[in-house]
Amino acid sequence: MVSLGLHILATAVSFSLHATARQSLQGVNFPDPSVTFDPHTSRWFAFATQGNDKNDQVATSADLYGERSLFTNLGLLPVPDSSHHCIGVATSPNITGPYTARNHPFACPLSEGGAIDASGFFDQQSRSRWVVYKVDGSSKGTGGHCGNGDPPGFDTPIMMQRVSSEDGITPLDVPVAILHRDADLDGPLVEAPSLIRHGVGRAAVYAVLLVPLLQLP
């Protein structure tokens, strides 16, 4: 498996496939978007985390860069009372909800800082399904960039979990760490993983904060 680090200084949400059409999503705060195509409606949907006084957000588009609409009727989750989070599962017959949450978490390593940034992957070759996520060790940090920049900092491993090919959410086997933070190369964290097929193999794409480039002269 190949790891491709995405070194970032700042990000701007763009609901676009074209470099020449870098339009924001109506100028609203729409962080950490995850985009999926719904074959039942023949539309694209993007789900985002907290913003605009909402804990869950969803937007839809027919072509990803033309007309875009924000939904306000997605079933919201309560505001967490802790800085440590778990990954849960909620299902719905309709992509816009309402969603029903399962009564147990998918991943919840609270002693290590919790878990965030889940992303699914279907491997066409083996017909298997996987989920990758970040163990949020940076939430236990004592300060510095992203709260985890003060040495030595906590590990933020990227985990990979095989799941049922039938439902895509039932864990099989045990999760394995596929990437660990290198403080010299990655800064305070690695996060937001995704799996893609790259040539004859698979690649893990992830985001890091390249701290040295943020230090102005």
mmCIF file of N, CA and C in Angstrom, residues 12-13 28-34 47-52 57:
data_model
loop_
_atom_site.group_PDB
_atom_site.id
_atom_site.type_symbol
_atom_site.label_atom_id
_atom_site.label_comp_id
_atom_site.label_asym_id
_atom_site.label_seq_id
_atom_site.Cartn_x
_atom_site.Cartn_y
_atom_site.Cartn_z
ATOM 1 N N ALA A 12 -9.888 25.574 1.250
ATOM 2 C CA ALA A 12 -11.119 26.286 0.938
ATOM 3 C C ALA A 12 -12.061 25.286 0.309
ATOM 4 N N VAL A 13 -13.286 25.200 0.815
ATOM 5 C CA VAL A 13 -14.239 24.237 0.298
ATOM 6 C C VAL A 13 -14.671 24.656 -1.093
ATOM 7 N N VAL A 28 -20.781 29.605 2.459
ATOM 8 C CA VAL A 28 -21.072 29.181 3.823
ATOM 9 C C VAL A 28 -19.957 28.282 4.343
ATOM 10 N N ASN A 29 -19.926 28.136 5.655
ATOM 11 C CA ASN A 29 -18.957 27.267 6.308
ATOM 12 C C ASN A 29 -19.411 25.821 6.144
ATOM 13 N N PHE A 30 -18.637 25.025 5.424
ATOM 14 C CA PHE A 30 -19.022 23.646 5.088
ATOM 15 C C PHE A 30 -17.794 22.758 5.235
ATOM 16 N N PRO A 31 -17.342 22.497 6.481
ATOM 17 C CA PRO A 31 -16.051 21.831 6.686
ATOM 18 C C PRO A 31 -16.099 20.320 6.503
ATOM 19 N N ASP A 32 -14.938 19.770 6.165
ATOM 20 C CA ASP A 32 -14.723 18.318 6.086
ATOM 21 C C ASP A 32 -15.735 17.614 5.196
ATOM 22 N N PRO A 33 -15.981 18.093 3.972
ATOM 23 C CA PRO A 33 -17.034 17.482 3.156
ATOM 24 C C PRO A 33 -16.680 16.083 2.677
ATOM 25 N N SER A 34 -17.689 15.231 2.628
ATOM 26 C CA SER A 34 -17.582 13.896 2.046
ATOM 27 C C SER A 34 -18.632 13.800 0.951
ATOM 28 N N PHE A 47 -21.776 15.767 2.482
ATOM 29 C CA PHE A 47 -22.083 15.864 3.908
ATOM 30 C C PHE A 47 -20.913 16.552 4.607
ATOM 31 N N ALA A 48 -21.227 17.424 5.547
ATOM 32 C CA ALA A 48 -20.192 18.184 6.243
ATOM 33 C C ALA A 48 -20.436 18.160 7.743
ATOM 34 N N THR A 49 -19.400 18.531 8.473
ATOM 35 C CA THR A 49 -19.513 18.584 9.922
ATOM 36 C C THR A 49 -20.032 19.945 10.361
ATOM 37 N N GLN A 50 -19.856 20.263 11.620
ATOM 38 C CA GLN A 50 -20.530 21.380 12.262
ATOM 39 C C GLN A 50 -20.245 22.713 11.587
ATOM 40 N N GLY A 51 -21.296 23.507 11.419
ATOM 41 C CA GLY A 51 -21.199 24.841 10.853
ATOM 42 C C GLY A 51 -22.579 25.431 10.690
ATOM 43 N N ASN A 52 -22.649 26.770 10.641
ATOM 44 C CA ASN A 52 -23.928 27.450 10.423
ATOM 45 C C ASN A 52 -24.968 27.058 11.470
ATOM 46 N N GLN A 57 -24.481 18.803 8.194
ATOM 47 C CA GLN A 57 -24.936 19.561 7.036
ATOM 48 C C GLN A 57 -24.894 18.674 5.796
#
